[in-house]
Amino acid sequence: QVQLVESGGGLVQPGGSLRLSCAASGSSFDISIMGWYRQAPGKQRELVARIFGAGRTLYVDSVKGRFTISRDNAKRTVYLQMNSLKPEDTAVYYCNVVYGGGVSWGQGTQVTVSS
């Protein structure tokens, strides 16, 4: 089982930036896909961004050009750089990884964009 620890959430003004981190530990299985999801109050959890083993990335349309996902395989860590944040980006952000033994989720970190 892979355990995930997220950090980097917080309160930021519109137009500001935050960087989320998610460190994986536990299972020795290779991690193939790392990603970030978010869930706003009263809404379903949605995919924000994914990064595959070879570095290919995928983004939901609403964050393209503003968010950047990256990974450090040696540190088993995935990052989400969020720029030009908008109030509609407010949500709990969850880290997600897919590995040989299954799927794991982080505990979530709150991102609030408000003036």
CSV table of C-alpha atoms in Angstrom, one decimal:
chain,number,residue,atom,x,y,z
A,1,GLN,CA,0.0,0.0,0.0
A,2,VAL,CA,1.3,3.5,-0.9
A,3,GLN,CA,0.7,6.2,1.6
A,4,LEU,CA,0.4,9.8,0.4
A,5,VAL,CA,1.1,13.0,2.3
A,6,GLU,CA,0.0,16.3,0.8
A,7,SER,CA,1.1,19.8,1.6
A,8,GLY,CA,1.0,23.3,0.3
A,9,GLY,CA,-2.7,24.3,0.5
A,10,GLY,CA,-3.9,27.5,2.0
A,11,LEU,CA,-5.7,30.8,1.5
A,12,VAL,CA,-4.6,33.0,-1.5
A,13,GLN,CA,-6.0,36.1,-3.2
A,14,PRO,CA,-7.4,35.9,-6.8
A,15,GLY,CA,-4.5,36.0,-9.2
A,16,GLY,CA,-2.1,34.5,-6.7
A,17,SER,CA,-0.1,31.2,-6.7
A,18,LEU,CA,0.2,28.1,-4.7
A,19,ARG,CA,2.3,25.0,-5.0
A,20,LEU,CA,1.0,21.6,-3.8
A,21,SER,CA,3.2,18.7,-3.1
A,22,CYS,CA,2.4,15.0,-2.5
A,23,ALA,CA,5.0,12.6,-1.3
A,24,ALA,CA,4.5,8.8,-1.7
A,25,SER,CA,5.9,6.2,0.7
A,26,GLY,CA,5.4,2.6,1.5
A,27,SER,CA,5.1,0.1,-1.3
A,28,SER,CA,8.1,-0.5,-3.5
A,29,PHE,CA,5.8,-0.9,-6.6
A,30,ASP,CA,6.7,1.6,-9.4
A,31,ILE,CA,4.2,4.4,-9.6
A,32,SER,CA,2.9,4.7,-13.1
A,33,ILE,CA,0.4,7.6,-12.9
A,34,MET,CA,0.3,10.5,-10.5
A,35,GLY,CA,-2.4,13.1,-10.4
A,36,TRP,CA,-4.5,15.7,-8.6
A,37,TYR,CA,-8.2,15.8,-8.2
A,38,ARG,CA,-10.4,18.4,-6.5
A,39,GLN,CA,-13.8,18.6,-4.9
A,40,ALA,CA,-15.6,21.8,-4.3
A,41,PRO,CA,-18.6,22.0,-1.8
A,42,GLY,CA,-21.7,20.4,-3.3
A,43,LYS,CA,-19.8,19.2,-6.4
A,44,GLN,CA,-18.4,15.9,-7.6
A,45,ARG,CA,-14.7,15.2,-7.4
A,46,GLU,CA,-13.0,16.1,-10.7
A,47,LEU,CA,-9.7,15.4,-12.3
A,48,VAL,CA,-7.4,18.4,-12.4
A,49,ALA,CA,-4.2,17.0,-13.9
A,50,ARG,CA,-2.3,13.8,-14.4
A,51,ILE,CA,1.3,13.0,-15.3
A,52,PHE,CA,2.3,9.6,-16.7
A,53,GLY,CA,5.6,7.7,-16.3
A,54,ALA,CA,7.1,9.1,-19.5
A,55,GLY,CA,6.2,12.6,-18.5
A,56,ARG,CA,3.1,13.1,-20.6
A,57,THR,CA,0.6,15.4,-19.0
A,58,LEU,CA,-3.2,15.8,-19.1
A,59,TYR,CA,-5.2,18.8,-17.8
A,60,VAL,CA,-8.8,19.7,-17.4
A,61,ASP,CA,-9.7,22.5,-19.7
A,62,SER,CA,-10.4,25.0,-16.9
A,63,VAL,CA,-6.8,24.9,-15.6
A,64,LYS,CA,-4.9,24.7,-18.9
A,65,GLY,CA,-2.3,27.4,-19.1
A,66,ARG,CA,-2.5,28.2,-15.4
A,67,PHE,CA,-1.6,24.9,-13.6
A,68,THR,CA,1.5,22.8,-14.2
A,69,ILE,CA,1.9,19.2,-12.9
A,70,SER,CA,5.4,17.7,-12.5
A,71,ARG,CA,6.9,14.7,-10.7
A,72,ASP,CA,10.2,13.8,-9.2
A,73,ASN,CA,10.5,10.0,-9.5
A,74,ALA,CA,13.5,9.8,-7.3
A,75,LYS,CA,11.6,11.4,-4.5
A,76,ARG,CA,8.3,9.8,-5.4
A,77,THR,CA,6.7,13.2,-5.3
A,78,VAL,CA,4.2,15.0,-7.5
A,79,TYR,CA,3.7,18.7,-7.6
A,80,LEU,CA,1.0,21.0,-8.8
A,81,GLN,CA,2.0,24.6,-9.5
A,82,MET,CA,-1.1,26.7,-9.6
A,83,ASN,CA,-0.9,30.3,-11.0
A,84,SER,CA,-3.5,32.9,-11.7
A,85,LEU,CA,-5.8,31.3,-9.2
A,86,LYS,CA,-9.5,32.1,-9.4
A,87,PRO,CA,-12.3,31.8,-6.8
A,88,GLU,CA,-13.7,28.9,-8.7
A,89,ASP,CA,-10.5,27.0,-8.0
A,90,THR,CA,-11.5,26.8,-4.3
A,91,ALA,CA,-11.7,23.2,-3.4
A,92,VAL,CA,-10.1,20.3,-1.4
A,93,TYR,CA,-7.3,19.0,-3.6
A,94,TYR,CA,-6.5,15.3,-3.5
A,95,CYS,CA,-3.4,13.5,-4.6
A,96,ASN,CA,-3.9,10.2,-6.5
A,97,VAL,CA,-1.4,7.6,-7.6
A,98,VAL,CA,-1.7,4.4,-9.7
A,99,TYR,CA,0.8,1.7,-9.0
A,100,GLY,CA,1.3,-2.0,-9.4
A,101,GLY,CA,-0.6,-2.8,-6.3
A,102,GLY,CA,-3.6,-0.5,-6.9
A,103,VAL,CA,-4.6,3.1,-6.3
A,104,SER,CA,-4.1,5.4,-3.4
A,105,TRP,CA,-5.5,8.7,-2.4
A,106,GLY,CA,-4.1,11.5,-0.1
A,107,GLN,CA,-6.1,13.0,2.7
A,108,GLY,CA,-6.8,16.2,0.9
A,109,THR,CA,-5.5,19.8,1.3
A,110,GLN,CA,-7.8,22.8,1.3
A,111,VAL,CA,-7.2,25.6,-1.3
A,112,THR,CA,-9.2,28.7,-0.8
A,113,VAL,CA,-9.1,31.6,-3.3
A,114,SER,CA,-10.7,34.7,-1.9
A,115,SER,CA,-10.1,38.4,-1.4
